Coordinates of C-alpha atoms in Angstrom, one line a residue:
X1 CA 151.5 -76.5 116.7
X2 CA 147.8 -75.9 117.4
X3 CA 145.1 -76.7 115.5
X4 CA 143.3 -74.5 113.0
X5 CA 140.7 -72.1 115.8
X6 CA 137.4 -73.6 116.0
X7 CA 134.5 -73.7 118.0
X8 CA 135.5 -74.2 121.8
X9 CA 138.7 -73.1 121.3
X10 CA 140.8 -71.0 123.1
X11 CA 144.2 -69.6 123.7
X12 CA 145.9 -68.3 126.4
X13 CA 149.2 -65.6 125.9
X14 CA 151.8 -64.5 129.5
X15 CA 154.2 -62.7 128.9
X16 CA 157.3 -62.0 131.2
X17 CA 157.0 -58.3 131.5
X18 CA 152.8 -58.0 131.9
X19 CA 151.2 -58.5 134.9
X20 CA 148.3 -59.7 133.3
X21 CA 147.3 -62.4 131.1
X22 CA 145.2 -62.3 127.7
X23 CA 142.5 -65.1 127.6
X24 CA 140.3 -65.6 124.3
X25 CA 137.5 -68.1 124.5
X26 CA 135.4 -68.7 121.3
X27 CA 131.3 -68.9 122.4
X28 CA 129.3 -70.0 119.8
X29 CA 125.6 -69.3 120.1
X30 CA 124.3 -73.2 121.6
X31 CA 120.7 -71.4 120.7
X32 CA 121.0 -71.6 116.9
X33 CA 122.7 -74.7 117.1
X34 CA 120.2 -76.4 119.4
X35 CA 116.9 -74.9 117.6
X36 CA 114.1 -77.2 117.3
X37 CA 115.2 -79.2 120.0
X38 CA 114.6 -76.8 122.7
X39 CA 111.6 -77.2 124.7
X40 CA 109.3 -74.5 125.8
X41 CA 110.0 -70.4 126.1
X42 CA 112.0 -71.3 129.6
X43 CA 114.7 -73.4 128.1
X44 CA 115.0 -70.9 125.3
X45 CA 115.3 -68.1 127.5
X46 CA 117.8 -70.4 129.8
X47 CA 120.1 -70.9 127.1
X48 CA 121.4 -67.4 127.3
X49 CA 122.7 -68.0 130.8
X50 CA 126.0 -69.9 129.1
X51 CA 128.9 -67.8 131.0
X52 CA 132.9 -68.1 131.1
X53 CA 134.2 -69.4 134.4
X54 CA 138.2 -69.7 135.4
X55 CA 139.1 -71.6 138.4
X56 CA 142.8 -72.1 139.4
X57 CA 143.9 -74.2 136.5
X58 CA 140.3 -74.7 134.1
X59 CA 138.6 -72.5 132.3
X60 CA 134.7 -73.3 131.6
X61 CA 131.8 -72.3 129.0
X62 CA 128.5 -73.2 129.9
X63 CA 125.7 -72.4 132.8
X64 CA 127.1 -73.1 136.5
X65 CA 126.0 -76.0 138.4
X66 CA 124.6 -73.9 141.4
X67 CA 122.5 -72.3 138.4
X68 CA 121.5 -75.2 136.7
X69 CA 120.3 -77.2 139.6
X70 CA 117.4 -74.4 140.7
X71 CA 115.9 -74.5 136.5
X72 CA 113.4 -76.7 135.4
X73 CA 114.9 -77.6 132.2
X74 CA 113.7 -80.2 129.9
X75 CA 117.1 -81.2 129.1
X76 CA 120.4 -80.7 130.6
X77 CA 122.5 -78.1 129.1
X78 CA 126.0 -79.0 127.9
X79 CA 128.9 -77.6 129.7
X80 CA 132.8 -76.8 128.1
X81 CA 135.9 -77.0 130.1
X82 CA 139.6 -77.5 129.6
X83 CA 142.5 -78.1 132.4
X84 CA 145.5 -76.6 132.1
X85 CA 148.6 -77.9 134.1
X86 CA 151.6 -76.2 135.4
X87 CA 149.5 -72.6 135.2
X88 CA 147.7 -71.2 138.2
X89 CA 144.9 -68.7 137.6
X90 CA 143.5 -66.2 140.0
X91 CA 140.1 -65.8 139.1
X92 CA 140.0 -62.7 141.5
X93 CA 141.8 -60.6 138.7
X94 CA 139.9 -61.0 136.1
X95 CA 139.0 -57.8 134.0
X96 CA 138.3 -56.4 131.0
X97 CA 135.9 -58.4 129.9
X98 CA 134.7 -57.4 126.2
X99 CA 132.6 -59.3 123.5
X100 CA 134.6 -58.6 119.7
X101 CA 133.5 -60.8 116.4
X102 CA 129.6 -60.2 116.5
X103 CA 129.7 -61.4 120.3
X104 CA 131.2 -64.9 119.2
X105 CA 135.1 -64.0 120.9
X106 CA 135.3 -63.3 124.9
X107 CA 138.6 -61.5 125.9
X108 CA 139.5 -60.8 129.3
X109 CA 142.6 -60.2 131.0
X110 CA 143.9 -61.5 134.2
X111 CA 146.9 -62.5 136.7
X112 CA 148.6 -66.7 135.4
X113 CA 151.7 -67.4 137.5
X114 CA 153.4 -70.4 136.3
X115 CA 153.9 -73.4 139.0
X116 CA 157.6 -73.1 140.7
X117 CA 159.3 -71.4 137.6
X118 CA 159.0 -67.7 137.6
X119 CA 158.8 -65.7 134.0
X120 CA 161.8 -63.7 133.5
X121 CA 162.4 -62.1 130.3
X122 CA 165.8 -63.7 128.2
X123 CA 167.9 -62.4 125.7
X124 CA 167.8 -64.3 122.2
X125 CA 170.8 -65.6 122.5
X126 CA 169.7 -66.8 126.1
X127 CA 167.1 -68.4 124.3
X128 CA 168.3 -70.1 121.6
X129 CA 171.2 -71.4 124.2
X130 CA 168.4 -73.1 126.4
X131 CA 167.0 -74.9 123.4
X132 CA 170.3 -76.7 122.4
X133 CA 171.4 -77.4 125.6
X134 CA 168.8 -79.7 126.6
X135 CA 171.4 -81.9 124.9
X136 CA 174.8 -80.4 123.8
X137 CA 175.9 -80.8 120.4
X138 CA 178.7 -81.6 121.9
X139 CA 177.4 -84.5 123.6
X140 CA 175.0 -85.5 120.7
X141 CA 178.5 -85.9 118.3
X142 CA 180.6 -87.9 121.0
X143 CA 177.6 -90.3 121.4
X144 CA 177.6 -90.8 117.7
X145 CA 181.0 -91.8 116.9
X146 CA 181.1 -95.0 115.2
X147 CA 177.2 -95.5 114.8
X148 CA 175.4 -95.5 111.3
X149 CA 175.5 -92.4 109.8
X150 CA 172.8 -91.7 106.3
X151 CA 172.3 -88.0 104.8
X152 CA 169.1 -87.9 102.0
X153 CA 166.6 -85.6 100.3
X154 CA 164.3 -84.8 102.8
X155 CA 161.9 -84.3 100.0
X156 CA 162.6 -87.9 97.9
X157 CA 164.5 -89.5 100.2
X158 CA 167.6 -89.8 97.8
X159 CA 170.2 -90.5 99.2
X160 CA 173.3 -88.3 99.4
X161 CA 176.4 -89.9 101.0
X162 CA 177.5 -93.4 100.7
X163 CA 179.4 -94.6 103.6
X164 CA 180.4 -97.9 105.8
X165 CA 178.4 -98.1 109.1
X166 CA 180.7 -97.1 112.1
X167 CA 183.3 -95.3 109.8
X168 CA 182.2 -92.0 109.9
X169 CA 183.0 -89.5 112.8
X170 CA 181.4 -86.2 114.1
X171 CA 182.4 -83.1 115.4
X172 CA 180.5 -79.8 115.9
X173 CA 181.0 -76.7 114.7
X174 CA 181.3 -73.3 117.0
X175 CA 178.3 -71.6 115.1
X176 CA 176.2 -72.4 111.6
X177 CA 178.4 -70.0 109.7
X178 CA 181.5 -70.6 110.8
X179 CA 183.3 -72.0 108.0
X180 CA 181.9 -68.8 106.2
X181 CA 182.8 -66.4 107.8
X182 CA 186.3 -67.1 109.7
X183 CA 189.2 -65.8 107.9
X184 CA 189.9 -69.3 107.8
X185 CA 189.0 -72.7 109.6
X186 CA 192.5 -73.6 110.2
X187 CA 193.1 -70.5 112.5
X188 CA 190.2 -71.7 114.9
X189 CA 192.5 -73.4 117.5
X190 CA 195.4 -70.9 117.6
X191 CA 192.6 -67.9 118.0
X192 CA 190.4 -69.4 120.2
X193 CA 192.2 -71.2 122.8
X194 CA 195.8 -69.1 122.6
X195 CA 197.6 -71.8 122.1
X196 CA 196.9 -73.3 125.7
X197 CA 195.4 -76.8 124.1
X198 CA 199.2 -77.9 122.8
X199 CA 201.3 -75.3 122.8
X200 CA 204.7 -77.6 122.1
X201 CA 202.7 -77.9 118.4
X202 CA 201.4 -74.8 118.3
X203 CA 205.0 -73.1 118.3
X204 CA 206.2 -75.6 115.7
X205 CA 203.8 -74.2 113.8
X206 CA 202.8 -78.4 112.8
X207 CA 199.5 -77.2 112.7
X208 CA 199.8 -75.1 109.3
X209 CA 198.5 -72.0 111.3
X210 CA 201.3 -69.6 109.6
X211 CA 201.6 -71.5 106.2
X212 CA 198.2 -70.8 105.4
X213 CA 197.3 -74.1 104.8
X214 CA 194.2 -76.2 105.9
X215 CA 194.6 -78.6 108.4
X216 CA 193.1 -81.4 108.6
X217 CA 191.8 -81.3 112.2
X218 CA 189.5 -78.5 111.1
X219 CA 187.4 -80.1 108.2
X220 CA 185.7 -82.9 106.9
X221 CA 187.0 -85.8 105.4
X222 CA 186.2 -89.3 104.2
X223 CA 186.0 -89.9 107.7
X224 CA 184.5 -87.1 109.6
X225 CA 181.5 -85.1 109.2
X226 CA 181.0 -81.1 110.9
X227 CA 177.9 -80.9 112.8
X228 CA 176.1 -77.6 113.7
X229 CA 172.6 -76.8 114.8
X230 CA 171.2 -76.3 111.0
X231 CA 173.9 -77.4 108.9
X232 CA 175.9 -80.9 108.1
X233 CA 179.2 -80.2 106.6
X234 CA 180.7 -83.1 104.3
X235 CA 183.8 -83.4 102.2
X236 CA 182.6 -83.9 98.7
X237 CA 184.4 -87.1 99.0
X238 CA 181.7 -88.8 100.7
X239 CA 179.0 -87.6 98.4
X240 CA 177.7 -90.5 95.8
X241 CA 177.7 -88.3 93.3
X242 CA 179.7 -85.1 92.7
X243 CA 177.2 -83.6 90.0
X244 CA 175.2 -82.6 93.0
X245 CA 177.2 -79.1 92.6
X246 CA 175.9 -76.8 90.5
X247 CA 177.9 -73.7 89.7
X248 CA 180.5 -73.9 92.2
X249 CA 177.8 -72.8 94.1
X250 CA 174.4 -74.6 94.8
X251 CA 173.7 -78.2 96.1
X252 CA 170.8 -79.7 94.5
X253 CA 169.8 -83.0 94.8
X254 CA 169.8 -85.7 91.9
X255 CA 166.6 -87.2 92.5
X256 CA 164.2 -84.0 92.8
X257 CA 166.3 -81.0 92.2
X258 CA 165.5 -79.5 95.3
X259 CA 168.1 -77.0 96.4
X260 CA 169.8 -78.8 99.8
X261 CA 172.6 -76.6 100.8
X262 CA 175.7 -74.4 99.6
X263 CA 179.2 -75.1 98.5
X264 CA 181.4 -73.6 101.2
X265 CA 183.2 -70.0 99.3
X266 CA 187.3 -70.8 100.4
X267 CA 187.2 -74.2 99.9
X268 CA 184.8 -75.6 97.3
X269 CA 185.5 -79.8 98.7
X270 CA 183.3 -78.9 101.6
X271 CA 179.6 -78.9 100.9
X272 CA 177.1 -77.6 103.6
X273 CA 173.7 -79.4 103.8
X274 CA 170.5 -77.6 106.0
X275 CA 169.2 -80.1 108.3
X276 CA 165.6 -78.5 107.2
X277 CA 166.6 -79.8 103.4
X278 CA 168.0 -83.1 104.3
X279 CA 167.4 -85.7 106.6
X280 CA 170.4 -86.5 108.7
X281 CA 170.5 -89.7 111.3
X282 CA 172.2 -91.1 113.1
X283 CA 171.4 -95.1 113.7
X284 CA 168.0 -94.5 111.4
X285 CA 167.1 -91.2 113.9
X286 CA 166.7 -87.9 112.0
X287 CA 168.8 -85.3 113.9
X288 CA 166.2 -82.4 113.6
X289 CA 163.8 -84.9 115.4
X290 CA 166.1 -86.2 117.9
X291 CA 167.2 -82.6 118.6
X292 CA 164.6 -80.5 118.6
X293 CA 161.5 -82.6 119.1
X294 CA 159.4 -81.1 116.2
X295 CA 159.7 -78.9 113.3
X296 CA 158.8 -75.6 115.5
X297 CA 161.7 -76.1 117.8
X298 CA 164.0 -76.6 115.7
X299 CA 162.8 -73.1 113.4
X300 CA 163.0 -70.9 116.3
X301 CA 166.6 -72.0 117.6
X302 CA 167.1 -71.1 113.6
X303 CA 165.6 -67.5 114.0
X304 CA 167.0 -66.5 117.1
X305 CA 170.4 -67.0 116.6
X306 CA 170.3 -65.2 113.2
X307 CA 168.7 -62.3 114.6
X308 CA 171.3 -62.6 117.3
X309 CA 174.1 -63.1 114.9
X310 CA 173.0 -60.3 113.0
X311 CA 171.7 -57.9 115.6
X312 CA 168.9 -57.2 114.4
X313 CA 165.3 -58.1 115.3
X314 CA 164.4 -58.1 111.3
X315 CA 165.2 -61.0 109.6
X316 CA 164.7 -61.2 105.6
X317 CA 164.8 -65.1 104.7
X318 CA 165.8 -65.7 101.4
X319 CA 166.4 -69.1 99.2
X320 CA 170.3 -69.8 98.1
X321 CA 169.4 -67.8 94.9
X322 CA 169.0 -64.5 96.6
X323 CA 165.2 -64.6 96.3
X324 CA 163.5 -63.0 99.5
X325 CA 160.5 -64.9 100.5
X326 CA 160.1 -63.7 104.1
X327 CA 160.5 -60.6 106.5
X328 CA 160.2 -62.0 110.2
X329 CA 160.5 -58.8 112.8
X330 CA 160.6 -60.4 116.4
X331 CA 158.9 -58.8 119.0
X332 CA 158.7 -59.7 122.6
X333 CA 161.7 -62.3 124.2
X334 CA 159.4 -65.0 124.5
X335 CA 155.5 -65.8 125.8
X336 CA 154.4 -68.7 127.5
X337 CA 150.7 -69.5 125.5
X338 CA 148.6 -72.3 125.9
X339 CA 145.7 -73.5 123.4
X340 CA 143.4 -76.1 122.4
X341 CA 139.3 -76.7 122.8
X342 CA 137.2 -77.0 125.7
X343 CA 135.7 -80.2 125.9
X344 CA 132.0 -80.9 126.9
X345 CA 132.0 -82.5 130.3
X346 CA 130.1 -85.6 129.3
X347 CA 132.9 -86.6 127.0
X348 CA 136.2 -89.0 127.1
X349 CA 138.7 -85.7 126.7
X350 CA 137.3 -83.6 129.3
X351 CA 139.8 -84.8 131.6
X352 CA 142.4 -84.5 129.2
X353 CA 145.0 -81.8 130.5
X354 CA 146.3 -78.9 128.3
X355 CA 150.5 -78.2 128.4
X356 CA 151.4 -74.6 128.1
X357 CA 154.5 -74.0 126.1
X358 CA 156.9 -71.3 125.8
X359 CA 157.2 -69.4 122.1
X360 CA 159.1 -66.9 120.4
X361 CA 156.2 -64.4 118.9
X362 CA 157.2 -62.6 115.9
X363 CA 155.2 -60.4 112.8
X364 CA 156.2 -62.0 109.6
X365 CA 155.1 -60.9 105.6
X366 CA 155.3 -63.5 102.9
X367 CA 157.0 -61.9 99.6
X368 CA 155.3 -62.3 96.3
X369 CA 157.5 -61.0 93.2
X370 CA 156.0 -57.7 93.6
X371 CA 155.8 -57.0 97.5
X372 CA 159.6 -58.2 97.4
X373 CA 160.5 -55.2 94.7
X374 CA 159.0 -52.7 96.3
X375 CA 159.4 -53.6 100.0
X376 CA 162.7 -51.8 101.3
X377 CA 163.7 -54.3 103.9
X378 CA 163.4 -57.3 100.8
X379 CA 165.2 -55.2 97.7
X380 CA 168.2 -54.3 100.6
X381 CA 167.5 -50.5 101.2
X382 CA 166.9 -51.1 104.6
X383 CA 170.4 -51.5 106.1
X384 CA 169.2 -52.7 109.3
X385 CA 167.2 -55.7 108.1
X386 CA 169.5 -58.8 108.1
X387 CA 169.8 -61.4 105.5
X388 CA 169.9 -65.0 105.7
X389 CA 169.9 -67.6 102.8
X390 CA 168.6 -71.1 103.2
X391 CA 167.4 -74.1 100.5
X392 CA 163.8 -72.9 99.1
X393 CA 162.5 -75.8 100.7
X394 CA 163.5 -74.5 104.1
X395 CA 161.7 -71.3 103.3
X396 CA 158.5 -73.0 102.7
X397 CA 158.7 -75.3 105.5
X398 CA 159.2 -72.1 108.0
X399 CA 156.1 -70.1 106.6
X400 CA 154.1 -73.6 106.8
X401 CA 154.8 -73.7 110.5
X402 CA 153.9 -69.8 110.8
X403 CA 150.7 -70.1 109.2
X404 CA 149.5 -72.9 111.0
X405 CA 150.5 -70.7 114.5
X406 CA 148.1 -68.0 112.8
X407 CA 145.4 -70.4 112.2
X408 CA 145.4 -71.2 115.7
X409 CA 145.1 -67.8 116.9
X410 CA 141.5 -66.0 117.5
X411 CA 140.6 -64.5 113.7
X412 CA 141.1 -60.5 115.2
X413 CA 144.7 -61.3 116.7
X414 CA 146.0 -62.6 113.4
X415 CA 147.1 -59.4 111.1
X416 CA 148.7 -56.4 112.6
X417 CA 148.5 -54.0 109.1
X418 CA 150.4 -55.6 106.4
X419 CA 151.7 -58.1 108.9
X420 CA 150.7 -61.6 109.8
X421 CA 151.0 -62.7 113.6
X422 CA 152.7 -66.2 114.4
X423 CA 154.9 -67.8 117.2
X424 CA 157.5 -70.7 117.0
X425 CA 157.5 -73.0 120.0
X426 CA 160.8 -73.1 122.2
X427 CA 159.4 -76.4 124.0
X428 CA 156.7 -78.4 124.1
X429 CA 155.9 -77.5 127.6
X430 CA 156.8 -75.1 130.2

């Protein structure tokens, strides 16, 4: 995520269906800051000629070189610029230029193609595919098998499984919510595949399809853990200690009674720990790390595929006890944004290059107590808000990461009426 906007900075939103690009460069007054140093009337005056310059992949804050070398200047006048890879900028588009926060913020828009990958607009589910199949979970579970597998307390570190190095197993799960929501995990096989897999066992019915039993194929045991992209599902056999439940219900955790996950409803030996609660690794590397790359990723594979699960572009986030502490209302599929600082010329970073990264942009209200009373979409009048319940922590982590996006946007692009603006990253680069 970027850093807090600064002086220099400046960001840099495409998006699929525009044909034109929003640029926002930050231009502090180098007057003010350089008074007292400046020389006669002439280098005052001169110090007005700062202007913003894009070239194919740079953009640039200071007076141009072919300017510059006909003053007589007592000193040389800084110059800002940052390089941007895998963008091209066609400096022949640029328009709408206009001056906003007391002349301090220049906007502009113009034409950014991306080099040898065209932006097409995606679906969510499209998207949230893309970010889990830069390794299936598939692949990530078979690779596992028989390695060292720890679960603790992302907050204390406690542990929360004990078990032998290279005896535990993993399989994934179709979706996060799937041992939820099925009528029940043993008819997973027989419904999804029609039999086709084994269907000598399936018409013996050994499978316990038509007794209505669990089989054992289809849950976790002493010796297997269910994988999915935000939950860890394990038999409470494995857990160290089984007073970890609370209520038939809750998962909280022994050392810092932070809420880690749920107790699954139609079978109450399966507990569900949120990768954003607990630290899962494999061979001493965390999962959401390994996965996802960063904290960002991983949050907006979590988003999309709720609002996709849900259908609805309004997502009310909510901690496991039915507290609502975020509305998240998605708007367009995805941008591709790039920001950072422009560097003065003279120093070590200038020719440090800026990666552009594709992000899921979204409006999103933090609930106090009161605003979640009142608020229609929190209290559940608004039917087509959907609802999603995670560990507290995992709520507070989420708004961390969309705060910091708004800190990193120019101060007028931040609120949209009672809204906040923010963006999740889908990659680290484009």
């Amino acid at each position: 995520m970027g850093s807090e906007w600064h002086e220099h900075s400046f960001f840099l939103e495409v998006k699929p269906r525009a044909e034109l690009a929003s640029l926002f460069v930050d231009c502090p007054s180098e007057y003010a800051k350089a008074e007292g140093q400046l020389g006669d009337d002439s280098d005052k005056e001169n110090e007005g000629l700062n202007m913003v310059r894009v070239s194919e992949h740079a953009v640039e804050l200071g007076t141009p070189p072919y300017l510059a070398a006909g003053l007589q200047l007592e000193r040389k006048l800084p110059r800002f610029r940052a390089n941007i890879s895998s963008l091209t900028f066609y400096p022949q588009s640029l328009c709408a230029p206009t001056w906003a926060d007391n002349e301090r913020l220049f906007m502009c828009k113009l034409h950014v193609e991306a080099d040898g990958a065209p932006f097409v607009p995606k679906t969510f589910h499209r998207l949230a595919r893309d970010i889990c199949d830069i390794e299936p979970l598939e692949e990530y579970c078979k690779n596992a098998n028989g390695a060292t597998i720890a679960l603790s307390c992302s907050q204390c570190g406690h542990p929360v499984v004990d078990v032998k190095p290279g005896s535990i197993s993993l399989s994934c799960m179709p979706s996060d919510d799937w041992l939820e929501t099925s009528q029940s995990a043993d008819f997973y096989c027989r419904d999804s595949c029609g039999a086709a897999c084994d269907p000598e066992r399936h018409s013996k019915h050994r499978d316990g399809t038509e007794s209505g039993k669990m089989h054992s194929d289809w849950y976790p045991n002493d010796k297997k853990f269910l994988l999915s992209h935000s939950y860890v599902a394990v038999n409470k056999e494995s857990v160290i200690d089984p007073e970890i439940c609370h209520d038939d219900r809750l998962l909280l955790c022994n050392g810092c009674n932070a809420e880690l996950g749920t107790v699954v409803k139609n079978c109450h030996n399966i507990f569900l720990f949120h990768h954003a609660a607990c630290t899962f690794s494999v061979n001493s590397k965390a999962f959401l790390t390994t996965r996802f790359n960063s904290i960002s990723i991983f949050f907006a594979q979590f988003v999309l595929s709720s609002c996709e699960a849900q259908s609805s572009l309004k997502l009310v986030v909510r901690s496991l006890n039915k507290t609502p502490h975020l509305l998240i209302w998605l708007l367009d599929s995805y941008i591709v944004a790039a920001s950072g600082e422009l560097h003065d010329e003279e120093s070590m970073e200038f020719e440090a290059e800026i990666h552009p990264f594709p992000a899921v942009k979204m409006l999103y209200k933090v609930f106090d107590a009161q605003s979640a009373a009142n608020d229609p979409r929190a209290n559940g009048e608004d039917a087509s808000v959907g609802l999603v319940d995670v560990p507290l922590g995992c709520c507070l982590k989420l708004i961390e990461c969309l705060l910091l996006s708004s800190f990193s946007l120019p101060l007028p692009c931040r609120s949209v009426g009672q809204f906040y603006v923010g963006f999740l990253k889908l990659a680290e680069s484009v």
